[in-house]
Amino acid sequence: MFRILEDLVLSSGLVNLTPGNLVMWLVAFTLFYLAIKKQYEPLLLLPIGFGILIVNLPLTFLMEPEQGLVWFFYHYGIEKDIIPPLVFLGLGAMIDFGPLIANPKTLLLGAGAQVGLYVTFFAAILLGFDLKEAASIGIIGGADGPTTIYLGSKLAPHMLGATAVSAYAYMALVPIIQPPIMRLLTTEAERKIEMGKIRPVSRLQKIVFPIITAMIVMLLAPPSAPLISMLMMGNLFKESGVVERLTNASSNELINIVTIFQGLAVGATMTAAVFLNPKVLLVFCLGLFAFCVSTASGLLMAKFMNLFLKVKINPLIGAAGVSAVPMAARCVHKVGSEANRRNYLLMHAMGPNVAGVIGTVVAAAIFLKNLG
Amino acid sequence: MTDWNKVIEVFGSGVLGVLLIMGFLMILLQISFKVIEYFERCIEKPTSEKA
């Protein structure tokens, strides 16, 4: 009897537990708390947290190459670039590019915010990261989870968990991170600038937009093809109005299913041996830096554009150039309406907000062209 | 050992590349929207004249 019990204990994971596993459990429980209690990006942080928990239970071999269940999700979903483009298909079917079509100049604000990515890339190099790792860290500033995962899996897969969690965690913290930077870089008079009504956009313009954007971006930056093609196809489904079933499938069932596998697979890369590393702390610090610099560069781009525009734009909308749809736009609207109660900036901020999604994909494509 | 020439190349081509691609996309979109608006106005005119 005693021998059976001894065998049971010795063959269990309990005797193989390491202090590192226990620390990773704490990380997983922290993500559960943030997702369930605080409701910070629960759709991602919950499966990521569960992935961390199960991969840090000894002898389960869930991430064992060619054997573990989660390894297959990771290998075919993330390493083979299936999941991030499918998430983009769903996003495309959900996003309304109307505010961007009404004011294409906001594309420049989406581009301006990407400067923060490259400043962070430079800062990461100075802190001792190699070029590929620095690019994976810089892309966090784009505030775009699927693009962060897509680039990270290609350039620095050993840091994928840290960069992805950092991106999603800071996206949830946009309402806390952005307002102080907005107030610091704008005057009261600038924040009070009112913007007129957005011009109406015809159905034909909405249909033509994804086709032209897909063609131009893929011709100029071919490595962006997997992401931008899916994003624009999803949007074409939505705007064409003739494939309601495909639009619904992309924006509901498909994106929900791939989100589960994306979160679980990313979380499962965070084993104690990989994650408990002083560099991971630096990744989180640089991720925050990337968010701040991207917000600032978007704002400064708007102020620069105002030097040439007859009808001035409210520079706050530049801060929405860091994707994080739609939190960044809501944040801009809140700060703008605090300065001037008649200010209604939400729809104006949605233009740079969705332009930021395209801008981050272009930035990732340029990183891949140079370093991939 | 960091290859600083490569770092500067990635930094410069990244900042300029994103701005150029997005700027080019903006110009092409503006042109195509103007063309669409022109045709939509042309189609609307005969309809309103008939009415």
Short mmCIF file of C-alpha atoms in Angstrom, two decimals:
data_model
loop_
_atom_site.label_atom_id
_atom_site.label_comp_id
_atom_site.label_asym_id
_atom_site.label_seq_id
_atom_site.Cartn_x
_atom_site.Cartn_y
_atom_site.Cartn_z
CA MET A 1 0.00 0.00 0.00
CA PHE A 2 2.79 2.36 1.06
CA ARG A 3 4.75 1.46 -2.08
CA ILE A 4 1.76 2.28 -4.32
CA LEU A 5 1.42 5.65 -2.63
CA GLU A 6 5.18 6.27 -2.96
CA ASP A 7 5.05 5.43 -6.70
CA LEU A 8 2.06 7.71 -7.13
CA VAL A 9 3.83 10.63 -5.49
CA LEU A 10 7.15 10.07 -7.28
CA SER A 11 5.50 9.82 -10.71
CA SER A 12 3.44 12.98 -10.12
CA GLY A 13 4.40 16.50 -11.07
CA LEU A 14 4.58 17.50 -7.40
CA VAL A 15 8.13 16.26 -6.83
CA ASN A 16 9.30 17.96 -10.00
CA LEU A 17 7.98 21.39 -9.10
CA THR A 18 10.60 24.13 -9.14
CA PRO A 19 10.50 27.58 -7.47
CA GLY A 20 10.34 28.99 -11.02
CA ASN A 21 7.07 27.10 -11.64
CA LEU A 22 5.58 28.63 -8.49
CA VAL A 23 6.56 32.15 -9.60
CA MET A 24 4.93 31.52 -12.98
CA TRP A 25 1.75 30.37 -11.22
CA LEU A 26 1.75 33.74 -9.49
CA VAL A 27 2.10 35.46 -12.89
CA ALA A 28 -0.85 33.39 -14.17
CA PHE A 29 -2.97 34.24 -11.12
CA THR A 30 -2.13 37.93 -11.59
CA LEU A 31 -3.42 37.75 -15.16
CA PHE A 32 -6.57 35.96 -13.95
CA TYR A 33 -7.09 38.78 -11.45
CA LEU A 34 -6.57 41.50 -14.09
CA ALA A 35 -8.88 39.72 -16.55
CA ILE A 36 -11.69 38.66 -14.21
CA LYS A 37 -11.72 41.31 -11.47
CA LYS A 38 -10.42 44.35 -13.39
CA GLN A 39 -11.70 43.23 -16.81
CA TYR A 40 -8.44 44.31 -18.50
CA GLU A 41 -8.46 42.69 -21.99
CA PRO A 42 -10.12 39.54 -20.57
CA LEU A 43 -10.51 37.89 -23.99
CA LEU A 44 -6.73 37.62 -24.25
CA LEU A 45 -5.38 37.76 -20.71
CA LEU A 46 -7.58 34.88 -19.52
CA PRO A 47 -6.41 32.28 -22.10
CA ILE A 48 -2.83 33.61 -21.84
CA GLY A 49 -2.95 33.21 -18.05
CA PHE A 50 -4.33 29.68 -18.38
CA GLY A 51 -1.62 28.84 -20.93
CA ILE A 52 1.03 30.02 -18.45
CA LEU A 53 -0.50 27.96 -15.66
CA ILE A 54 -0.76 24.66 -17.54
CA VAL A 55 2.67 24.85 -19.17
CA ASN A 56 4.24 25.34 -15.73
CA LEU A 57 2.76 22.13 -14.32
CA PRO A 58 5.62 19.61 -14.49
CA LEU A 59 5.49 16.40 -16.55
CA THR A 60 2.47 17.49 -18.60
CA PHE A 61 4.67 18.00 -21.69
CA LEU A 62 2.00 20.20 -23.30
CA MET A 63 4.69 22.13 -25.18
CA GLU A 64 6.80 19.09 -26.05
CA PRO A 65 7.62 19.35 -29.78
CA GLU A 66 5.64 16.91 -31.96
CA GLN A 67 3.82 15.59 -28.85
CA GLY A 68 2.17 18.23 -26.71
CA LEU A 69 -1.35 19.43 -27.48
CA VAL A 70 -0.54 23.13 -27.01
CA TRP A 71 2.66 22.78 -29.04
CA PHE A 72 0.51 21.89 -32.06
CA PHE A 73 -1.60 25.04 -31.50
CA TYR A 74 1.60 27.08 -31.22
CA HIS A 75 3.40 25.45 -34.12
CA TYR A 76 0.59 25.54 -36.66
CA GLY A 77 -1.16 28.63 -35.33
CA ILE A 78 1.65 31.03 -34.45
CA GLU A 79 4.88 29.69 -35.98
CA LYS A 80 3.18 28.96 -39.30
CA ASP A 81 1.47 32.40 -39.25
CA ILE A 82 -2.12 31.15 -39.38
CA ILE A 83 -3.70 32.76 -36.32
CA PRO A 84 -2.69 36.48 -36.49
CA PRO A 85 -3.96 36.88 -40.10
CA LEU A 86 -7.24 35.14 -39.14
CA VAL A 87 -7.65 37.57 -36.23
CA PHE A 88 -7.12 40.37 -38.75
CA LEU A 89 -9.83 38.88 -40.99
CA GLY A 90 -12.26 39.19 -38.09
CA LEU A 91 -11.05 42.69 -37.22
CA GLY A 92 -11.51 43.81 -40.83
CA ALA A 93 -15.10 42.56 -40.73
CA MET A 94 -15.70 44.60 -37.58
CA ILE A 95 -13.85 47.89 -38.26
CA ASP A 96 -15.62 50.86 -39.82
CA PHE A 97 -13.04 52.73 -41.90
CA GLY A 98 -15.61 55.49 -42.62
CA PRO A 99 -13.89 58.22 -40.52
CA LEU A 100 -10.59 57.48 -42.28
CA ILE A 101 -12.23 57.54 -45.72
CA ALA A 102 -13.92 60.84 -44.84
CA ASN A 103 -10.54 62.37 -43.97
CA PRO A 104 -7.63 60.44 -45.57
CA LYS A 105 -5.15 62.95 -44.07
CA THR A 106 -5.52 61.03 -40.82
CA LEU A 107 -3.41 58.29 -42.43
CA LEU A 108 -0.43 60.57 -41.72
CA LEU A 109 -1.34 60.61 -38.03
CA GLY A 110 -1.38 56.82 -38.05
CA ALA A 111 2.07 56.95 -39.65
CA GLY A 112 3.36 59.58 -37.19
CA ALA A 113 2.53 57.39 -34.20
CA GLN A 114 4.74 54.63 -35.65
CA VAL A 115 7.83 56.79 -35.12
CA GLY A 116 7.60 55.70 -31.48
CA LEU A 117 8.23 52.09 -32.57
CA TYR A 118 11.54 52.99 -34.12
CA VAL A 119 12.61 55.21 -31.20
CA THR A 120 11.94 52.24 -28.89
CA PHE A 121 13.84 49.96 -31.27
CA PHE A 122 16.81 52.30 -30.89
CA ALA A 123 16.42 52.45 -27.08
CA ALA A 124 16.27 48.64 -26.86
CA ILE A 125 19.53 48.35 -28.81
CA LEU A 126 21.15 50.78 -26.35
CA LEU A 127 19.96 48.57 -23.47
CA GLY A 128 21.72 45.52 -24.92
CA PHE A 129 19.06 43.72 -26.98
CA ASP A 130 20.01 42.43 -30.41
CA LEU A 131 18.37 43.87 -33.55
CA LYS A 132 15.63 41.23 -33.88
CA GLU A 133 14.72 41.39 -30.19
CA ALA A 134 14.69 45.21 -30.35
CA ALA A 135 12.26 45.14 -33.30
CA SER A 136 9.94 42.74 -31.42
CA ILE A 137 9.96 45.14 -28.46
CA GLY A 138 9.50 48.27 -30.59
CA ILE A 139 6.35 46.90 -32.23
CA ILE A 140 4.63 46.88 -28.80
CA GLY A 141 4.22 50.65 -29.30
CA GLY A 142 1.88 49.92 -32.21
CA ALA A 143 -0.65 48.73 -29.61
CA ASP A 144 -1.71 45.96 -31.94
CA GLY A 145 -1.70 42.46 -30.43
CA PRO A 146 -1.85 40.28 -33.58
CA THR A 147 0.92 42.30 -35.28
CA THR A 148 3.09 42.07 -32.14
CA ILE A 149 2.60 38.29 -32.11
CA TYR A 150 3.16 37.99 -35.87
CA LEU A 151 6.46 39.91 -35.79
CA GLY A 152 7.60 38.43 -32.46
CA SER A 153 7.10 34.85 -33.66
CA LYS A 154 9.31 35.55 -36.66
CA LEU A 155 12.09 37.65 -35.10
CA ALA A 156 12.31 36.72 -31.42
CA PRO A 157 10.08 33.73 -30.57
CA HIS A 158 11.84 33.30 -27.19
CA MET A 159 10.39 36.67 -26.11
CA LEU A 160 6.93 36.19 -27.63
CA GLY A 161 5.11 35.73 -24.33
CA ALA A 162 6.64 38.86 -22.78
CA THR A 163 6.03 41.10 -25.79
CA ALA A 164 2.44 39.86 -26.30
CA VAL A 165 1.45 40.18 -22.64
CA SER A 166 3.11 43.60 -22.51
CA ALA A 167 1.18 44.77 -25.60
CA TYR A 168 -2.20 43.58 -24.32
CA ALA A 169 -1.61 44.80 -20.76
CA TYR A 170 -0.66 48.31 -21.87
CA MET A 171 -3.55 48.43 -24.36
CA ALA A 172 -5.87 47.93 -21.42
CA LEU A 173 -4.06 50.75 -19.61
CA VAL A 174 -4.44 53.29 -22.46
CA PRO A 175 -6.91 55.43 -20.43
CA ILE A 176 -4.25 55.75 -17.71
CA ILE A 177 -1.11 56.10 -19.89
CA GLN A 178 -2.28 58.52 -22.59
CA PRO A 179 -4.07 61.48 -20.89
CA PRO A 180 -1.02 62.86 -18.99
CA ILE A 181 1.04 62.81 -22.22
CA MET A 182 -1.80 64.50 -24.13
CA ARG A 183 -2.04 67.28 -21.53
CA LEU A 184 1.73 67.69 -21.36
CA LEU A 185 2.19 68.14 -25.11
CA THR A 186 -0.82 70.36 -25.90
CA THR A 187 -1.94 73.77 -24.73
CA GLU A 188 -5.44 74.43 -23.39
CA ALA A 189 -6.20 76.39 -26.59
CA GLU A 190 -5.14 73.44 -28.78
CA ARG A 191 -7.28 71.00 -26.81
CA LYS A 192 -10.26 73.32 -27.28
CA ILE A 193 -10.06 73.27 -31.09
CA GLU A 194 -13.43 72.17 -32.44
CA MET A 195 -13.65 70.00 -35.54
CA GLY A 196 -16.60 70.17 -37.91
CA LYS A 197 -18.87 67.32 -38.87
CA ILE A 198 -17.34 64.39 -40.73
CA ARG A 199 -18.33 64.36 -44.40
CA PRO A 200 -20.68 61.58 -45.43
CA VAL A 201 -19.04 58.62 -47.16
CA SER A 202 -20.73 56.74 -50.00
CA ARG A 203 -21.06 52.96 -50.16
CA LEU A 204 -18.88 52.85 -53.29
CA GLN A 205 -16.04 54.66 -51.49
CA LYS A 206 -16.27 52.16 -48.63
CA ILE A 207 -16.09 49.26 -51.10
CA VAL A 208 -13.18 50.73 -53.05
CA PHE A 209 -11.14 51.53 -49.90
CA PRO A 210 -10.14 47.94 -48.92
CA ILE A 211 -9.31 47.04 -52.53
CA ILE A 212 -7.01 50.04 -53.12
CA THR A 213 -5.42 49.81 -49.66
CA ALA A 214 -4.67 46.09 -50.04
CA MET A 215 -3.14 46.60 -53.49
CA ILE A 216 -1.00 49.64 -52.57
CA VAL A 217 0.27 48.39 -49.21
CA MET A 218 1.08 44.91 -50.52
CA LEU A 219 2.81 46.31 -53.61
CA LEU A 220 4.96 48.72 -51.57
CA ALA A 221 5.57 46.50 -48.53
CA PRO A 222 5.16 42.85 -49.62
CA PRO A 223 5.93 41.34 -46.17
CA SER A 224 2.71 42.97 -44.94
CA ALA A 225 0.67 40.71 -47.25
CA PRO A 226 -0.56 38.06 -44.76
CA LEU A 227 -1.96 40.66 -42.36
CA ILE A 228 -3.15 43.44 -44.66
CA SER A 229 -4.78 41.05 -47.16
CA MET A 230 -6.88 39.42 -44.46
CA LEU A 231 -7.75 42.77 -42.83
CA MET A 232 -8.94 44.23 -46.09
CA MET A 233 -10.76 41.09 -47.23
CA GLY A 234 -12.72 41.10 -43.96
CA ASN A 235 -13.56 44.76 -44.53
CA LEU A 236 -14.63 44.08 -48.12
CA PHE A 237 -16.96 41.33 -46.83
CA LYS A 238 -18.52 43.87 -44.47
CA GLU A 239 -18.81 46.80 -46.84
CA SER A 240 -19.97 44.83 -49.89
CA GLY A 241 -23.11 43.91 -47.96
CA VAL A 242 -23.61 40.81 -50.09
CA VAL A 243 -21.91 38.16 -47.94
CA GLU A 244 -23.57 38.60 -44.58
CA ARG A 245 -22.86 35.00 -43.57
CA LEU A 246 -19.13 35.40 -44.25
CA THR A 247 -19.05 38.75 -42.42
CA ASN A 248 -20.81 37.25 -39.41
CA ALA A 249 -18.58 34.16 -39.42
CA SER A 250 -15.41 36.31 -39.61
CA SER A 251 -16.44 38.82 -36.97
CA ASN A 252 -17.97 36.33 -34.54
CA GLU A 253 -17.23 32.60 -34.64
CA LEU A 254 -13.88 32.66 -36.44
CA ILE A 255 -12.27 35.46 -34.45
CA ASN A 256 -13.57 33.98 -31.18
CA ILE A 257 -12.14 30.54 -31.97
CA VAL A 258 -8.72 31.79 -33.07
CA THR A 259 -8.53 34.15 -30.09
CA ILE A 260 -8.74 31.12 -27.77
CA PHE A 261 -5.88 29.32 -29.54
CA GLN A 262 -3.83 32.51 -29.86
CA GLY A 263 -4.04 33.31 -26.15
CA LEU A 264 -3.41 29.73 -25.03
CA ALA A 265 -0.45 29.23 -27.38
CA VAL A 266 1.18 32.57 -26.47
CA GLY A 267 0.74 31.89 -22.74
CA ALA A 268 2.24 28.44 -23.18
CA THR A 269 5.51 29.93 -24.44
CA MET A 270 6.03 31.45 -20.99
CA THR A 271 7.80 28.67 -19.14
CA ALA A 272 9.79 29.56 -16.03
CA ALA A 273 13.09 28.92 -17.82
CA VAL A 274 12.22 31.44 -20.56
CA PHE A 275 10.24 34.06 -18.64
CA LEU A 276 12.20 34.42 -15.39
CA ASN A 277 14.93 36.48 -16.89
CA PRO A 278 15.96 40.06 -16.04
CA LYS A 279 15.47 40.96 -19.72
CA VAL A 280 11.72 40.35 -19.40
CA LEU A 281 11.45 43.20 -16.89
CA LEU A 282 13.23 45.42 -19.40
CA VAL A 283 10.76 44.32 -22.10
CA PHE A 284 7.87 45.54 -19.93
CA CYS A 285 9.64 48.87 -19.22
CA LEU A 286 10.42 49.36 -22.91
CA GLY A 287 6.85 48.41 -23.84
CA LEU A 288 5.56 51.23 -21.65
CA PHE A 289 8.17 53.57 -23.14
CA ALA A 290 7.01 52.54 -26.65
CA PHE A 291 3.38 53.37 -25.82
CA CYS A 292 4.36 56.78 -24.42
CA VAL A 293 6.63 57.73 -27.34
CA SER A 294 4.08 56.55 -29.93
CA THR A 295 1.38 58.65 -28.27
CA ALA A 296 3.73 61.65 -28.21
CA SER A 297 4.86 61.21 -31.83
CA GLY A 298 1.25 60.98 -33.04
CA LEU A 299 0.42 64.20 -31.20
CA LEU A 300 3.48 65.99 -32.52
CA MET A 301 2.63 64.86 -36.05
CA ALA A 302 -0.82 66.48 -35.68
CA LYS A 303 0.80 69.71 -34.46
CA PHE A 304 3.21 69.60 -37.41
CA MET A 305 0.32 69.12 -39.86
CA ASN A 306 -1.44 72.14 -38.30
CA LEU A 307 1.44 74.32 -39.52
CA PHE A 308 0.26 73.69 -43.10
CA LEU A 309 -3.50 73.18 -42.76
CA LYS A 310 -5.97 76.02 -43.30
CA VAL A 311 -8.61 74.34 -41.14
CA LYS A 312 -6.75 73.25 -38.01
CA ILE A 313 -7.25 69.80 -36.53
CA ASN A 314 -7.37 69.16 -32.80
CA PRO A 315 -3.87 67.74 -32.13
CA LEU A 316 -5.30 65.36 -29.53
CA ILE A 317 -6.56 63.11 -32.33
CA GLY A 318 -2.91 62.36 -33.21
CA ALA A 319 -2.64 60.36 -29.99
CA ALA A 320 -5.21 57.90 -31.38
CA GLY A 321 -2.66 56.92 -34.05
CA VAL A 322 -1.50 54.14 -31.73
CA SER A 323 -4.07 51.54 -32.88
CA ALA A 324 -5.68 50.25 -29.61
CA VAL A 325 -9.08 50.51 -31.31
CA PRO A 326 -11.29 52.03 -29.95
CA MET A 327 -9.85 52.80 -26.48
CA ALA A 328 -7.36 55.40 -27.75
CA ALA A 329 -10.13 57.25 -29.67
CA ARG A 330 -12.38 57.22 -26.59
CA CYS A 331 -9.51 58.56 -24.53
CA VAL A 332 -8.97 61.43 -27.01
CA HIS A 333 -12.68 62.23 -26.91
CA LYS A 334 -12.67 62.32 -23.09
CA VAL A 335 -9.65 64.65 -22.82
CA GLY A 336 -11.03 66.87 -25.62
CA SER A 337 -14.46 67.19 -24.03
CA GLU A 338 -12.87 68.04 -20.67
CA ALA A 339 -11.25 71.08 -22.32
CA ASN A 340 -14.33 72.07 -24.31
CA ARG A 341 -17.72 70.58 -23.55
CA ARG A 342 -18.90 71.21 -27.14
CA ASN A 343 -16.00 69.15 -28.51
CA TYR A 344 -17.07 65.82 -29.99
CA LEU A 345 -13.84 64.19 -31.14
CA LEU A 346 -14.73 60.49 -31.05
CA MET A 347 -15.41 60.01 -34.76
CA HIS A 348 -12.51 62.32 -35.74
CA ALA A 349 -10.18 60.23 -33.57
CA MET A 350 -11.42 56.98 -35.11
CA GLY A 351 -9.71 58.02 -38.38
CA PRO A 352 -6.13 58.00 -37.01
CA ASN A 353 -7.09 55.09 -34.76
CA VAL A 354 -7.85 52.74 -37.66
CA ALA A 355 -5.01 54.31 -39.69
CA GLY A 356 -2.75 53.19 -36.83
CA VAL A 357 -3.72 49.55 -37.50
CA ILE A 358 -2.54 49.89 -41.11
CA GLY A 359 0.54 51.87 -40.00
CA THR A 360 1.61 49.21 -37.50
CA VAL A 361 1.32 46.50 -40.16
CA VAL A 362 3.46 48.60 -42.53
CA ALA A 363 6.03 49.19 -39.77
CA ALA A 364 6.14 45.44 -39.03
CA ALA A 365 6.61 44.73 -42.75
CA ILE A 366 9.58 47.12 -42.90
CA PHE A 367 11.12 45.46 -39.83
CA LEU A 368 10.67 42.07 -41.51
CA LYS A 369 12.15 43.30 -44.80
CA ASN A 370 15.25 44.57 -43.00
CA LEU A 371 15.68 41.87 -40.37
CA GLY A 372 13.64 38.81 -41.37
CA MET B 1 28.82 43.44 -31.17
CA THR B 2 26.09 45.78 -32.42
CA ASP B 3 26.15 46.64 -36.11
CA TRP B 4 25.37 50.36 -35.78
CA ASN B 5 25.20 50.86 -39.55
CA LYS B 6 22.40 48.29 -39.69
CA VAL B 7 20.66 49.92 -36.69
CA ILE B 8 20.68 53.32 -38.41
CA GLU B 9 19.52 51.74 -41.68
CA VAL B 10 16.57 50.00 -39.96
CA PHE B 11 15.70 53.17 -38.02
CA GLY B 12 15.91 55.50 -41.01
CA SER B 13 14.21 53.23 -43.51
CA GLY B 14 11.49 52.45 -40.98
CA VAL B 15 10.57 56.03 -40.10
CA LEU B 16 10.78 57.25 -43.71
CA GLY B 17 9.24 54.08 -45.17
CA VAL B 18 6.11 54.20 -43.03
CA LEU B 19 5.59 57.92 -43.73
CA LEU B 20 6.14 57.48 -47.48
CA ILE B 21 3.89 54.43 -47.85
CA MET B 22 1.09 55.97 -45.80
CA GLY B 23 1.52 59.30 -47.61
CA PHE B 24 1.35 57.59 -51.01
CA LEU B 25 -1.72 55.64 -49.91
CA MET B 26 -3.34 58.89 -48.74
CA ILE B 27 -2.76 60.60 -52.10
CA LEU B 28 -4.09 57.64 -54.11
CA LEU B 29 -7.13 57.30 -51.88
CA GLN B 30 -7.90 61.02 -52.14
CA ILE B 31 -7.66 60.87 -55.94
CA SER B 32 -9.88 57.80 -56.18
CA PHE B 33 -12.48 59.30 -53.80
CA LYS B 34 -12.58 62.51 -55.89
CA VAL B 35 -13.12 60.42 -59.04
CA ILE B 36 -15.89 58.43 -57.32
CA GLU B 37 -17.55 61.65 -56.09
CA TYR B 38 -17.39 63.11 -59.61
CA PHE B 39 -19.07 60.06 -61.14
CA GLU B 40 -21.65 59.88 -58.38
CA ARG B 41 -22.54 63.55 -59.02
CA CYS B 42 -22.78 62.87 -62.77
CA ILE B 43 -25.14 59.95 -62.14
CA GLU B 44 -27.25 61.96 -59.68
CA LYS B 45 -27.67 64.99 -62.01
CA PRO B 46 -29.72 63.32 -64.79
CA THR B 47 -31.88 61.61 -62.16
CA SER B 48 -32.70 64.92 -60.43
CA GLU B 49 -33.24 66.67 -63.81
CA LYS B 50 -35.75 63.96 -64.80
CA ALA B 51 -37.61 64.43 -61.52
#
